Every structure is written in C-alpha cells, then in structure tokens.
Short mmCIF file of C-alpha atoms in Angstrom, two decimals:
data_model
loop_
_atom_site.label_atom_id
_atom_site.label_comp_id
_atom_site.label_asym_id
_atom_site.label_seq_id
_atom_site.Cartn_x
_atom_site.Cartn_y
_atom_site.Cartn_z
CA UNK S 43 199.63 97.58 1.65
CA UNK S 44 196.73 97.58 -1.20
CA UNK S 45 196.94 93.75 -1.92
CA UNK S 46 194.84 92.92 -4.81
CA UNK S 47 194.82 89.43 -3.43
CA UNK S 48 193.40 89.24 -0.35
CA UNK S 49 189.49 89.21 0.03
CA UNK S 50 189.10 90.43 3.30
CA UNK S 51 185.88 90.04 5.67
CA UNK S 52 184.49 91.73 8.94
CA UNK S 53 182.29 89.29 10.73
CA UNK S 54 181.19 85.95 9.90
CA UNK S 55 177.55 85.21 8.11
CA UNK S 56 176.88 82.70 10.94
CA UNK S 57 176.61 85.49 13.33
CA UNK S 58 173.83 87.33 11.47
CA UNK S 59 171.98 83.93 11.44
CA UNK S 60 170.55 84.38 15.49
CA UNK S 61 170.65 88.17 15.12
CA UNK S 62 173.55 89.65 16.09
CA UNK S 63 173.15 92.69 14.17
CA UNK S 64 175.04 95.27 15.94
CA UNK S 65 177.84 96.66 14.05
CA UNK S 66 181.59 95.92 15.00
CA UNK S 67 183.63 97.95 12.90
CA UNK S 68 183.21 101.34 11.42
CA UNK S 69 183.49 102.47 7.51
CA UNK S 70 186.58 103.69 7.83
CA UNK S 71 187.96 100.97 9.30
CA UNK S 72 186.60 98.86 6.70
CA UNK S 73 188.30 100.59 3.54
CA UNK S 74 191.64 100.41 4.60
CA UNK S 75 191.14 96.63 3.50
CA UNK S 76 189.62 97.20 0.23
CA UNK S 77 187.80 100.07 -2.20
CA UNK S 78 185.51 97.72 -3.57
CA UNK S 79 182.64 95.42 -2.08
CA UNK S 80 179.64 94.95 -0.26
CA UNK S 81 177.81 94.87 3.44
CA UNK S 82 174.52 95.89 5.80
CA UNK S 83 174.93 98.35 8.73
CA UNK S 84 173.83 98.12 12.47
CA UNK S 85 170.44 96.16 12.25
CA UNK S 86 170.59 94.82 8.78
CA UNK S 87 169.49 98.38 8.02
CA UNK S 88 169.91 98.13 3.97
CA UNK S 89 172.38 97.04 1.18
CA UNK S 90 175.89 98.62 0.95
CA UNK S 91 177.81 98.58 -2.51
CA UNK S 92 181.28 99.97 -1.86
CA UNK S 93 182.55 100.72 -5.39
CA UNK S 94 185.80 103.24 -5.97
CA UNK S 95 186.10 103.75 -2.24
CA UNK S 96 183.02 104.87 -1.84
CA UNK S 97 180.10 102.92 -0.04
CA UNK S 98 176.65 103.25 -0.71
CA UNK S 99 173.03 102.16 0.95
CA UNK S 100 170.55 101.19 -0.57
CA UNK S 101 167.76 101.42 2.22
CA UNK S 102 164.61 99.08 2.40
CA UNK S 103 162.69 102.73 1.94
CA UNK S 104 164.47 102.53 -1.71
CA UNK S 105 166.83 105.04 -1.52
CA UNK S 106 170.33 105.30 -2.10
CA UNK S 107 172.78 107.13 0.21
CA UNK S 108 176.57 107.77 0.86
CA UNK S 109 177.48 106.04 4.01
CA UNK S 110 180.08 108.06 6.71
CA UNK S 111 183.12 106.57 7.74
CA UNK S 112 181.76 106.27 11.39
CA UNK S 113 178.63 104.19 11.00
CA UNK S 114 179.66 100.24 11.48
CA UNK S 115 179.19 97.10 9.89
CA UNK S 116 178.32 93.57 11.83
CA UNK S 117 179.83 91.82 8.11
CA UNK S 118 181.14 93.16 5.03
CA UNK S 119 183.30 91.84 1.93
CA UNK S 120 186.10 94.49 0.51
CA UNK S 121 188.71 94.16 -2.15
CA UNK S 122 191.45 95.93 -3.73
CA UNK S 123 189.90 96.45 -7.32
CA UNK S 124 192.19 94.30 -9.89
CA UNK S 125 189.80 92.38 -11.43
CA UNK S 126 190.00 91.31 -15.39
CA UNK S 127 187.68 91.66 -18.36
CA UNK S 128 185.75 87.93 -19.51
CA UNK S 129 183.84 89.43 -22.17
CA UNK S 130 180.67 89.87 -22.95
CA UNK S 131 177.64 88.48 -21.65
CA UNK S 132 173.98 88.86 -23.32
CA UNK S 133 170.96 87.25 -22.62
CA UNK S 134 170.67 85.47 -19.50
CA UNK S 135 168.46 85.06 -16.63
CA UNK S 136 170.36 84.30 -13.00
CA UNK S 137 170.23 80.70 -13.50
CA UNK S 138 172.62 81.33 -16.65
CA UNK S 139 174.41 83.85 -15.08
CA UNK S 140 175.70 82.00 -12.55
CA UNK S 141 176.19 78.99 -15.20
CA UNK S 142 178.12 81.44 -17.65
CA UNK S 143 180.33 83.29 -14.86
CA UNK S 144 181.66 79.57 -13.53
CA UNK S 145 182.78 79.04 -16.46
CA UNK S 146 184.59 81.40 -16.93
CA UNK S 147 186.32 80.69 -13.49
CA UNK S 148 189.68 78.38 -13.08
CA UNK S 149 187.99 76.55 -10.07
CA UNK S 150 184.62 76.34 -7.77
CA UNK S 151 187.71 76.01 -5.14
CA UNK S 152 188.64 79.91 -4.34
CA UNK S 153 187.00 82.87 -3.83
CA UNK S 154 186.49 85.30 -6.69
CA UNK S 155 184.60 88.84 -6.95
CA UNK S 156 182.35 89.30 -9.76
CA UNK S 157 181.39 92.92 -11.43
CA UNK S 158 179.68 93.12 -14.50
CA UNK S 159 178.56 96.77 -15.69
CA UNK S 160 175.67 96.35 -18.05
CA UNK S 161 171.94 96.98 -18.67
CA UNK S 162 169.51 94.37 -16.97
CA UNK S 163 166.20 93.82 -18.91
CA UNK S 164 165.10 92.87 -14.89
CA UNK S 165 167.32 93.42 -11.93
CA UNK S 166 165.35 92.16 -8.48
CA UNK S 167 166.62 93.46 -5.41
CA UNK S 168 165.42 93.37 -1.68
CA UNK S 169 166.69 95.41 1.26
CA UNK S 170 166.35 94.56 4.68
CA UNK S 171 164.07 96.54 7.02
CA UNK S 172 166.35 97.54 9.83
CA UNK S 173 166.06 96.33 13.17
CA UNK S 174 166.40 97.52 16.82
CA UNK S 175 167.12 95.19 19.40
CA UNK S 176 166.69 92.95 20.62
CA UNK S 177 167.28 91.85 17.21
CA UNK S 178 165.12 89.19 15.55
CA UNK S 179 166.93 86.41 13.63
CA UNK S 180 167.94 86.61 10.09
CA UNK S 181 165.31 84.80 8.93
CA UNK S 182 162.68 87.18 10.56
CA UNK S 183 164.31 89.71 9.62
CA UNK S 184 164.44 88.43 5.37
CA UNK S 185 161.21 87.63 5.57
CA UNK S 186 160.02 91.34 6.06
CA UNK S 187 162.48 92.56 3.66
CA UNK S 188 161.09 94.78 0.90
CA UNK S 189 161.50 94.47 -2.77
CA UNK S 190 162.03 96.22 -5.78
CA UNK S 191 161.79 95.56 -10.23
CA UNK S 192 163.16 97.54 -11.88
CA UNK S 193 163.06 97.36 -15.84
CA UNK S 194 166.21 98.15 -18.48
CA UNK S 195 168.10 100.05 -15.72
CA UNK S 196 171.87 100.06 -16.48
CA UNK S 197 174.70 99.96 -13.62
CA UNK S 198 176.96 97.52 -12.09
CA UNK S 199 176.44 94.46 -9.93
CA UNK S 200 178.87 93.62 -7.35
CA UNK S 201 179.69 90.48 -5.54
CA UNK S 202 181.63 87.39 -4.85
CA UNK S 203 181.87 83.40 -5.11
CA UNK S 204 182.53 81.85 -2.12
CA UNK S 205 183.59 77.70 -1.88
CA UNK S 206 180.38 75.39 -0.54
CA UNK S 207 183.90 74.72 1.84
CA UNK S 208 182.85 78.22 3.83
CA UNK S 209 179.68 78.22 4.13
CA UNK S 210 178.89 79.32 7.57
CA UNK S 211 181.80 81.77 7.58
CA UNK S 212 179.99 82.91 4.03
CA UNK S 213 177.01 82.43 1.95
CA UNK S 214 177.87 79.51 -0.18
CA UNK S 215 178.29 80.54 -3.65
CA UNK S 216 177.35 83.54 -5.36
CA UNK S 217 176.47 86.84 -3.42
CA UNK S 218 175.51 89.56 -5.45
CA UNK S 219 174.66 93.01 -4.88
CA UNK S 220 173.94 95.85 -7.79
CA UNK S 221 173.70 99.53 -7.90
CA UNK S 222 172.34 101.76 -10.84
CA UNK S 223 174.54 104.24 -12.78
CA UNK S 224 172.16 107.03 -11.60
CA UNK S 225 171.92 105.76 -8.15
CA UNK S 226 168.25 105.23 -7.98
CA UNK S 227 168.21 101.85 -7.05
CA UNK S 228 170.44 99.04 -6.26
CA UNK S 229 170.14 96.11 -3.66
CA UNK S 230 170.66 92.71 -2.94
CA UNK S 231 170.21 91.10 -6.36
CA UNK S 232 167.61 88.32 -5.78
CA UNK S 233 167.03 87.52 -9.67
CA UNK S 234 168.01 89.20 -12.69
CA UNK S 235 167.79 89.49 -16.74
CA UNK S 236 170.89 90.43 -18.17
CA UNK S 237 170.32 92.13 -21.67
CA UNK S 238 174.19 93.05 -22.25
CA UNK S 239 176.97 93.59 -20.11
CA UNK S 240 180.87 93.43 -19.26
CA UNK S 241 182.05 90.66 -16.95
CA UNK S 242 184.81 90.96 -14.40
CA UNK S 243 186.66 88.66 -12.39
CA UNK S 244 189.01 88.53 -9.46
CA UNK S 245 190.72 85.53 -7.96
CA UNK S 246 191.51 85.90 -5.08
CA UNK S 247 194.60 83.58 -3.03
CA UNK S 248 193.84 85.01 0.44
CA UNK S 249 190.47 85.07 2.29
CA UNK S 250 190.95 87.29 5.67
CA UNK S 251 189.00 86.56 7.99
CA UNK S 252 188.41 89.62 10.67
CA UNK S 253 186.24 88.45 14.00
CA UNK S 254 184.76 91.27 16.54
CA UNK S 255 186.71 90.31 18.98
CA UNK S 256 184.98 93.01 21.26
CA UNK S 257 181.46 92.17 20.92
CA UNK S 258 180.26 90.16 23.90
CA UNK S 259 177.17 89.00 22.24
CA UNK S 260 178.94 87.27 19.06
CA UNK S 261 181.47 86.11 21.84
CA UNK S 262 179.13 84.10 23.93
CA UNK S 263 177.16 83.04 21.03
CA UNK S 264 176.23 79.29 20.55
CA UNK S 265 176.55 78.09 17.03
CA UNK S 266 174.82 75.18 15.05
CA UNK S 267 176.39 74.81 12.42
CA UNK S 268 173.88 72.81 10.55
CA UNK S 269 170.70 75.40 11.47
CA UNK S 270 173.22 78.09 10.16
CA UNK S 271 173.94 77.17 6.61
CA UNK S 272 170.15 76.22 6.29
CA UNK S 273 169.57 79.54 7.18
CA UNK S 274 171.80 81.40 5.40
CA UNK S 275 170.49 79.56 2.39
CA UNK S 276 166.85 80.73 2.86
CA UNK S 277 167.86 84.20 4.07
CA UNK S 278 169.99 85.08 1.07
CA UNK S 279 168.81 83.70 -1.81
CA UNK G 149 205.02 93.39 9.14
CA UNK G 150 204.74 90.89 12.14
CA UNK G 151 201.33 90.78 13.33
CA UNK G 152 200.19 88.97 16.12
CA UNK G 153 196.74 89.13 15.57
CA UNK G 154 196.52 87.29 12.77
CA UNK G 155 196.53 83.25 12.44
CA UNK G 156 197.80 82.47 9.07
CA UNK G 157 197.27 79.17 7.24
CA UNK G 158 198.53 77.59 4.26
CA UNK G 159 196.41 75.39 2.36
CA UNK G 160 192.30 74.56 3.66
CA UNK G 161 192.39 70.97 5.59
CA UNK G 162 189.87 69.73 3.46
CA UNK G 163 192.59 68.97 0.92
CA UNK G 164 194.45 66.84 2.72
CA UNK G 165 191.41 63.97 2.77
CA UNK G 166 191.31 63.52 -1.03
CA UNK G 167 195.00 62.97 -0.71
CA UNK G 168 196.42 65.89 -2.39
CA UNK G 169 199.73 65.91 -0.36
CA UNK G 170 201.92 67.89 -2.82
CA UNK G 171 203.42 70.33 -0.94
CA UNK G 172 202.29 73.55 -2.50
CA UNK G 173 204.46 76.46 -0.51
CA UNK G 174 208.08 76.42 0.76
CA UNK G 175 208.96 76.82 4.29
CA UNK G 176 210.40 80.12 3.62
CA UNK G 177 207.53 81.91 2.22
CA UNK G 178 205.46 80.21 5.44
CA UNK G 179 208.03 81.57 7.76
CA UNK G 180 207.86 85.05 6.55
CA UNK G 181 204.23 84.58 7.40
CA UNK G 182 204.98 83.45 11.69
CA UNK G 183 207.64 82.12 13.95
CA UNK G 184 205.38 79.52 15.99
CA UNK G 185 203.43 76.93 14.26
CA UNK G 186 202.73 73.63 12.82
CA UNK G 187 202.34 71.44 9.61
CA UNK G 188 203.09 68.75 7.51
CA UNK G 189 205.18 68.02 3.98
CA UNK G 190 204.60 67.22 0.59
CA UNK G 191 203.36 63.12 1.12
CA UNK G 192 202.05 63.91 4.75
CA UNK G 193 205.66 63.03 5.51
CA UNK G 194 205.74 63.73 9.68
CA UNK G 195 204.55 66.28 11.49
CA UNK G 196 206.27 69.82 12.05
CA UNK G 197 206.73 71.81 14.96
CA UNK G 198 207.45 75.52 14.51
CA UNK G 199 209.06 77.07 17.15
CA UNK G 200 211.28 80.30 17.96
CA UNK G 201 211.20 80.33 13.67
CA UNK G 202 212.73 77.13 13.30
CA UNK G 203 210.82 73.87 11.11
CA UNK G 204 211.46 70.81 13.35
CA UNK G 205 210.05 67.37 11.55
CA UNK G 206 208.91 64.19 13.61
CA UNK G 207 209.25 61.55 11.13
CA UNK G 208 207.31 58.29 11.06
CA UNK G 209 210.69 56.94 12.18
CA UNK G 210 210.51 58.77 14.95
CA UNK G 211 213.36 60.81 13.94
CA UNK G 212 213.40 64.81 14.58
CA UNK G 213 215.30 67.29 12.25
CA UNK G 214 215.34 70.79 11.27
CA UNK G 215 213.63 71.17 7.58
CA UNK G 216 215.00 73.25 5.15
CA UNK G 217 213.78 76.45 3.59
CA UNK G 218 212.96 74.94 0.26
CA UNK G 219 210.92 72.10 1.64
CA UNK G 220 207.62 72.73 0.73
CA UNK G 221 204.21 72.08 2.80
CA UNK G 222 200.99 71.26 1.52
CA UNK G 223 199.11 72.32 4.70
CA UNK G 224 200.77 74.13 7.70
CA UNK G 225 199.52 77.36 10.42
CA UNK G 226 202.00 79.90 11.46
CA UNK G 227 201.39 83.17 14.19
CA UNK G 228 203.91 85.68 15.39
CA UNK G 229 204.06 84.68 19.19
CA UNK G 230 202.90 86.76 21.58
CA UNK G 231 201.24 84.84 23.72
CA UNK G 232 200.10 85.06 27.48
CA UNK G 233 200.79 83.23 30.78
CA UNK G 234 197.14 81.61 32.05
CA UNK G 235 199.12 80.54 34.49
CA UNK G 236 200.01 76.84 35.98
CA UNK G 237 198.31 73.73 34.93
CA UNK G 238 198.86 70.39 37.01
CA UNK G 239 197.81 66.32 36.75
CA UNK G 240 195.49 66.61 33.48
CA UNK G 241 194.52 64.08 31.20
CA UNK G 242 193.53 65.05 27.61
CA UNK G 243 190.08 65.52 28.21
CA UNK G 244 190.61 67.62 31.08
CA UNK G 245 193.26 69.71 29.63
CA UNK G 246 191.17 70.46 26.88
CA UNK G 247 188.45 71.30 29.42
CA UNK G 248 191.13 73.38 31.29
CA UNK G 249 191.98 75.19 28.19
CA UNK G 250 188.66 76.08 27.00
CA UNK G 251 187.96 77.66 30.61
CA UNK G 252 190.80 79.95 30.20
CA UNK G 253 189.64 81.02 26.48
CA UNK G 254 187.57 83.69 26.82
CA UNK G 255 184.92 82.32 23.86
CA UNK G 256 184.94 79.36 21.72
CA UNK G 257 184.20 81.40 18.41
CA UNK G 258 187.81 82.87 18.22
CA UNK G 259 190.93 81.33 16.88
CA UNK G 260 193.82 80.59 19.36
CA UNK G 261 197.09 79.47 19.62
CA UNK G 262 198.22 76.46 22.61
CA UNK G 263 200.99 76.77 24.09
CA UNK G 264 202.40 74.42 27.13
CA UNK G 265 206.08 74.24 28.34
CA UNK G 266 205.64 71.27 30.88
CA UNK G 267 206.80 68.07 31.61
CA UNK G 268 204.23 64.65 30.47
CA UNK G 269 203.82 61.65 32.49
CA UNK G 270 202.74 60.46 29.34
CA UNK G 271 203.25 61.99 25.76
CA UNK G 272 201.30 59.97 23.15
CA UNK G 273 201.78 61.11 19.73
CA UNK G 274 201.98 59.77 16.26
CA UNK G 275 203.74 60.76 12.89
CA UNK G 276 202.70 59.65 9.06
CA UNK G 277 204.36 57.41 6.77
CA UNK G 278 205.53 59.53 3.54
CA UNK G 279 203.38 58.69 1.21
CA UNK G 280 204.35 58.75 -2.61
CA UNK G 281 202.05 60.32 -5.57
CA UNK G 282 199.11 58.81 -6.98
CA UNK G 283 198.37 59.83 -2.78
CA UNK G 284 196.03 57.60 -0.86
CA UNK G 285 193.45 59.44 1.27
CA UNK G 286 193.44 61.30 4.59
CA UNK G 287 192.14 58.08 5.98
CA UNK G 288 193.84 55.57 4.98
CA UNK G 289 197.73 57.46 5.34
CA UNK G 290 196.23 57.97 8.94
CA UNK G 291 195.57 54.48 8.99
CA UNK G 292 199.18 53.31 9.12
CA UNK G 293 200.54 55.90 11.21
CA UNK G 294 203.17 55.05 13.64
CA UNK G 295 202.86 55.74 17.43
CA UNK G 296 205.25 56.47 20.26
CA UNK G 297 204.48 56.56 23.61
CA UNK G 298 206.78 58.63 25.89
CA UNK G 299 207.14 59.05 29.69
CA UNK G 300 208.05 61.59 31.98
CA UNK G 301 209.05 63.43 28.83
CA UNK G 302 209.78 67.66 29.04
CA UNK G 303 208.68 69.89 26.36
CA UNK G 304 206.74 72.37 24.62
CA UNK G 305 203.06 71.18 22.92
CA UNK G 306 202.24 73.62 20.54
CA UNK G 307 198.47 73.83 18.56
CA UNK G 308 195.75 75.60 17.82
CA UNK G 309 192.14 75.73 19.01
CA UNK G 310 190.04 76.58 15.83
CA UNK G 311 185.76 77.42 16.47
CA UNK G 312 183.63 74.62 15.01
CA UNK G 313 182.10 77.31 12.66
CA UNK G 314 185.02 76.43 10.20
CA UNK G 315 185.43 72.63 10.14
CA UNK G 316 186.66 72.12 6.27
CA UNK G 317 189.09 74.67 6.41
CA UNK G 318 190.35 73.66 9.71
CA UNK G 319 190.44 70.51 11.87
CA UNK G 320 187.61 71.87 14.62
CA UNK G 321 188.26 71.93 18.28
CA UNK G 322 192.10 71.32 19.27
CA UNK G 323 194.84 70.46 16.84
CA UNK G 324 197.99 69.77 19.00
CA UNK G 325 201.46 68.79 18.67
CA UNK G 326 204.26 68.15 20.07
CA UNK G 327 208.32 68.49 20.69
CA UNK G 328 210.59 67.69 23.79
CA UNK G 329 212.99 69.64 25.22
CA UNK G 330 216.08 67.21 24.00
CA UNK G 331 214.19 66.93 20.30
CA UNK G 332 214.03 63.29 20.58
CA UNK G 333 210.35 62.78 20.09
CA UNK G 334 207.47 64.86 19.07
CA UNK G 335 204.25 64.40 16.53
CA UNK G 336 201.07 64.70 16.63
CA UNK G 337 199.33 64.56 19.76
CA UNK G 338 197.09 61.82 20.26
CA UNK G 339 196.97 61.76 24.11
CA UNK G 340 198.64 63.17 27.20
CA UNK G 341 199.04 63.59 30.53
CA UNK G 342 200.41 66.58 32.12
CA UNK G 343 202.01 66.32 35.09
CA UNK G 344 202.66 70.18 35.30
CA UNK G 345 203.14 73.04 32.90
CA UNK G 346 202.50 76.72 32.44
CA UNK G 347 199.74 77.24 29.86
CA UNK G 348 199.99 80.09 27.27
CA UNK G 349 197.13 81.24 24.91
CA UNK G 350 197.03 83.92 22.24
CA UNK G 351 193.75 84.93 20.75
CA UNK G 352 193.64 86.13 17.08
CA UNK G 353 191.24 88.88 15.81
CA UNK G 354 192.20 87.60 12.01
CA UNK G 355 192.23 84.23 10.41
CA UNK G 356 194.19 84.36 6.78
CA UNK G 357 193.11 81.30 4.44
CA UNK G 358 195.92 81.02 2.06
CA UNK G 359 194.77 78.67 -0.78
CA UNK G 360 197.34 77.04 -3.35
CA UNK G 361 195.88 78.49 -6.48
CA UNK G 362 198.69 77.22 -8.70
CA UNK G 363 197.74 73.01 -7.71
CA UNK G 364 195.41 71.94 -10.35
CA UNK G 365 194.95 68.78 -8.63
CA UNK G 366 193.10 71.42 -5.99
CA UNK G 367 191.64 73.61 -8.38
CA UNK G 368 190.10 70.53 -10.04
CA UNK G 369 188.76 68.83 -6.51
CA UNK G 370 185.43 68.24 -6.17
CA UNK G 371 184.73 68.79 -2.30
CA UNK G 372 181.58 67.27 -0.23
CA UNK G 373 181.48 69.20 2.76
CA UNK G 374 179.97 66.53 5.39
CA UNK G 375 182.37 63.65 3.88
CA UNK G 376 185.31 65.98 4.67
CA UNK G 377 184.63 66.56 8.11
CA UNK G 378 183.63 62.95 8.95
CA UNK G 379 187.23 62.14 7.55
CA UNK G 380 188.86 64.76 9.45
CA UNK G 381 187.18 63.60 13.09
CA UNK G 382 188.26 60.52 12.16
CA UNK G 383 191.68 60.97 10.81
CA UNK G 384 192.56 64.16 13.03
CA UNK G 385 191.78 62.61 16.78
#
C-alpha cells in the first residue's frame, strides 16, 4: 500500500556514528516503501537522491549515477511523493532557509520532507569518500569528505525535518540533499543561496522505523547515546 | 495486514511529561493496529493491558474492566503476537528477571515484546489517578499513584523492552505491566517476584511512531530532550 503518510527509514543514524557502514538492505527493497528520498551505500560511498522512483549517486569523485536495485543501503529516508506547494521562496542563504521553511510548518513536533525545485545562486555539497573495512567512524570518515560550489545551477533539493525528540535514530532537524536538473552535480547540501524556487512540504503522521535485524555488527553494537548525537551533529552539518 | 514484525505505537512518551493526557486515538483504530499490548487513557486514567485483542483497564481503584472501542488513548503500543517460548523462568526478583530477559534477547538495540504467563510471590504494581484538564505533569500524576501489592497472584505480565537509543519516544529499558488470571488486579509493574513462569519474547524488525498530528496542545509543545527523559526515569520506574 503507497501510504503518503508514513516516512519510512532503513537503519538508524546512530549506527553510522562508530562505523557500521555495511549495507543492510538492497534498492529494491528500499522503494517498495517510498519513490522519493535520500541515503549512502555500503561504506558511505556517496549521496543518493531517490526522486520519481529512481535513485541517484552522487559520488565523492563528483559524478552522478543511477543506482541498481541490488546494491544496499546501511540508512536511507523514502516517501510516497504527496507533498504540497508553500510558495515561493527568493533570496535566502541556509540560515533563512531553514527559518522560512519552519514557518511554513504546523509544528517542530513531526517529521516533514522538504523539496524545493529552484535555481541556487550557491548550492554546497560534500560526498563522502567511501570506505572499506574495517570502517572508520563517521566522523573520520566526514572529515575526508570532498566538496563541491557550484554557481546558478538549477534542480531540486531533497530532504526532511526530523524532531530534536529523534535525534540518535535521525539527524536532528533538517537533512538536505540536492541534485541538478542536468545531473551534473548534487550532494549533501552543506550551505546554500537560494535565488528563486518552489517549496514543498509533506507531513508526515507515521515515522517507520526498519532495524537490520541481520547484521551482527549493528546487533552487538554498544551505543552512547550522548557521543552519538554530538557526532551526528558534527558529521552532518 | 497483520504483521508481526512491526511494534506499533501511538503517541511519543515524551508527551505524556508536559501533561498532555488527552486521549488522541480510539481503541478501535489502535486495535486494528495489534492484538497484544499496553497503554493508558485520556487523563492517565489506569493502566491497560491488551491481550488476545481485548482493552482491560486497572483503575487507580484497583478496579479491572474491559474498555470500549470509542475510548480513546493518548499513548498506548500494540503488536500482532507471535511470540516465542525462551523457555521456563523460576525464583526471580525484578532485577534478575530483567537480567534473565536481556540474556535471552539476542541484542539490546532491537525492540521486543515481554511476555510471562506465571504465577508471583509478589506482584507490585500501581495505577494513576484520572486526572482532569488543565493536566498536571508526568511527575506529579505519578506522584499520587496508588499501589497494590499482591501475593501468590497467577497471570500474564505483558511489556516491552525498547533500546536506549530512543528514550523520548519510548520509556528505555523495560516497560511492564500486568493482569491476573481472575482480572482482579493488574497495573503497572513496579516490582515482582516470580516464582515460576514460561517467558515469551518477540523481536520486531520495525518500530511505527504514530504521532497525533490533529492535538494542537502537541503540535504547540516545546520539548527539552534531557528534561524528558529525567522525568520519564523518574516517573516510569
């Protein structure tokens, strides 16, 4: 059943936090819970943007490619698409980006995705170098990550707003990933100018939570939970 | 469809400590969600026991009765049971059946569901007094709870075990209650001991947050994460 409500997750952020990068469950798997969204692959290797159904990488290399329904995600966010035009937005760096699209949310208390196709005076990305095990942690591994400007490119960026409530199980707040119209570049959007664009949100009432259940490593895992939202906090933003 | 793997939950604990009690979904739409569970009602009034697909309330009164379908909860967890025999357990206190437990789980980072049909030496639970709207907190409803003590009492203690990771959205650790075989007494359990049962555990691979996105009282919360999960140790154990 295609339920436009649910915002549905594979993994847990905590688990990427000590390096437990292997993937858990495969592409295909993935988009029978949603046609829209975003992810990394086994090691952290790159950015995914899953838009129509279709999921792309952007690689730490900078290029963009079409991922097969076989390769496997540790964590990834998918979503029916039924989101609703906001307006317009013009003018903003992140800082007011993030200001203007709260706003224009009912509540900091559920989670919503966020699309916005427009053109982006600056759009900063980064994409993770991948990783072979054993895997470093996911501060290591950020801190290697390579980035990219690019000027007036045009496209959509894709994320979500998670509750400060979830942090651990997500990266508090806003995570936001963008890919150009002529699939050139894209990313994990670490700052941004927005010149013009179309807002979109989705509330969502359900947030699924899928575990690997199979993976021994994230099974015998010990978690701090205070070391894990710290580090989720430098790692993504 | 009825699917075991998944732990559903209505409402995110952290709502309950601010003291917004309303009762925000009817037992009817949570039973079409599991068969086994537990909860409370709008005002925190008792605790409930879902078993078999029947709502059983423990009143502060220390009454028991079945609820009806258009009673509404402001936080409850439901599964379809299909649990598994671990086997016998005999002559634990609390802190060893929890130790006991956690043995038999094969990780601490999944959700699972508790299951005992046993008989207590002692069965130490307690059940809130309704409260009425503006609510008090968590705290202080917890405060002036009544207790009840029972003996060589025969019954079924059913609960959850929720990872640490997601304190906020659920109470962390254990979260237990009870009913007897002749429905006389039940609640919350705030100690045991088993003289001998037969332990049954079901591990989900999905844990569905279902958030009442039509409370404004919720939607208008401000949350801070470490003063919720102080409150919910303290209020919870």
């Amino acid at each position: 059943m295609k339920d436009p409500n649910i915002l549905y997750q594979h993994g847990t952020l905590a688990l990427l936090v000590p390096g437990l990068f292997e993937g858990t469950q495969t592409v295909g798997e993935l988009l029978k819970h949603g046609d829209t969204g975003i992810g990394t692959l086994t090691g952290l290797d790159g950015e995914l943007m899953i838009l129509n159904g279709t999921v792309y990488q952007f690689s730490a290399a900078g290029q963009i490619r079409e991922v097969a329904s076989t390769e496997k995600v540790p964590f990834a966010n998918v979503h029916y698409l039924d989101d609703h035009s906001m307006g317009q937005l013009e003018n903003l760096d992140l800082k007011n980006f993030k200001k203007s699209v709260t706003e224009k949310m009912q509540t900091e208390n559920l989670f919503y995705s966020v699309r916005v196709k427009g053109t982006f005076k600056l759009m900063h990305t980064r994409a993770v170098l991948p990783q072979k095990p054993p895997y470093p942690t996911l501060t290591e591994t950020a801190a290697k990550q390579c980035e990219y400007q690019n000027k007036n490119v045009t496209g959509t960026l894709i994320g979500y707003f998670c509750p400060d409530l979830y942090a651990g199980a997500v990266s508090p707040g806003f995570h936001l990933h963008f890919l150009s119209d002529d699939h050139r570049t894209g990313g994990h959007i670490l700052n941004l100018e927005l010149d013009h664009g179309e807002l979109y949100l989705q509330q969502f009432t359900d947030f699924n939570l899928n575990l690997p259940i199979e993976n021994s490593e994230f099974l015998k895992q010990k978690f701090n939970n205070g070391e894990i939202i710290d580090s989720i906090m430098e790692a993504e933003n």
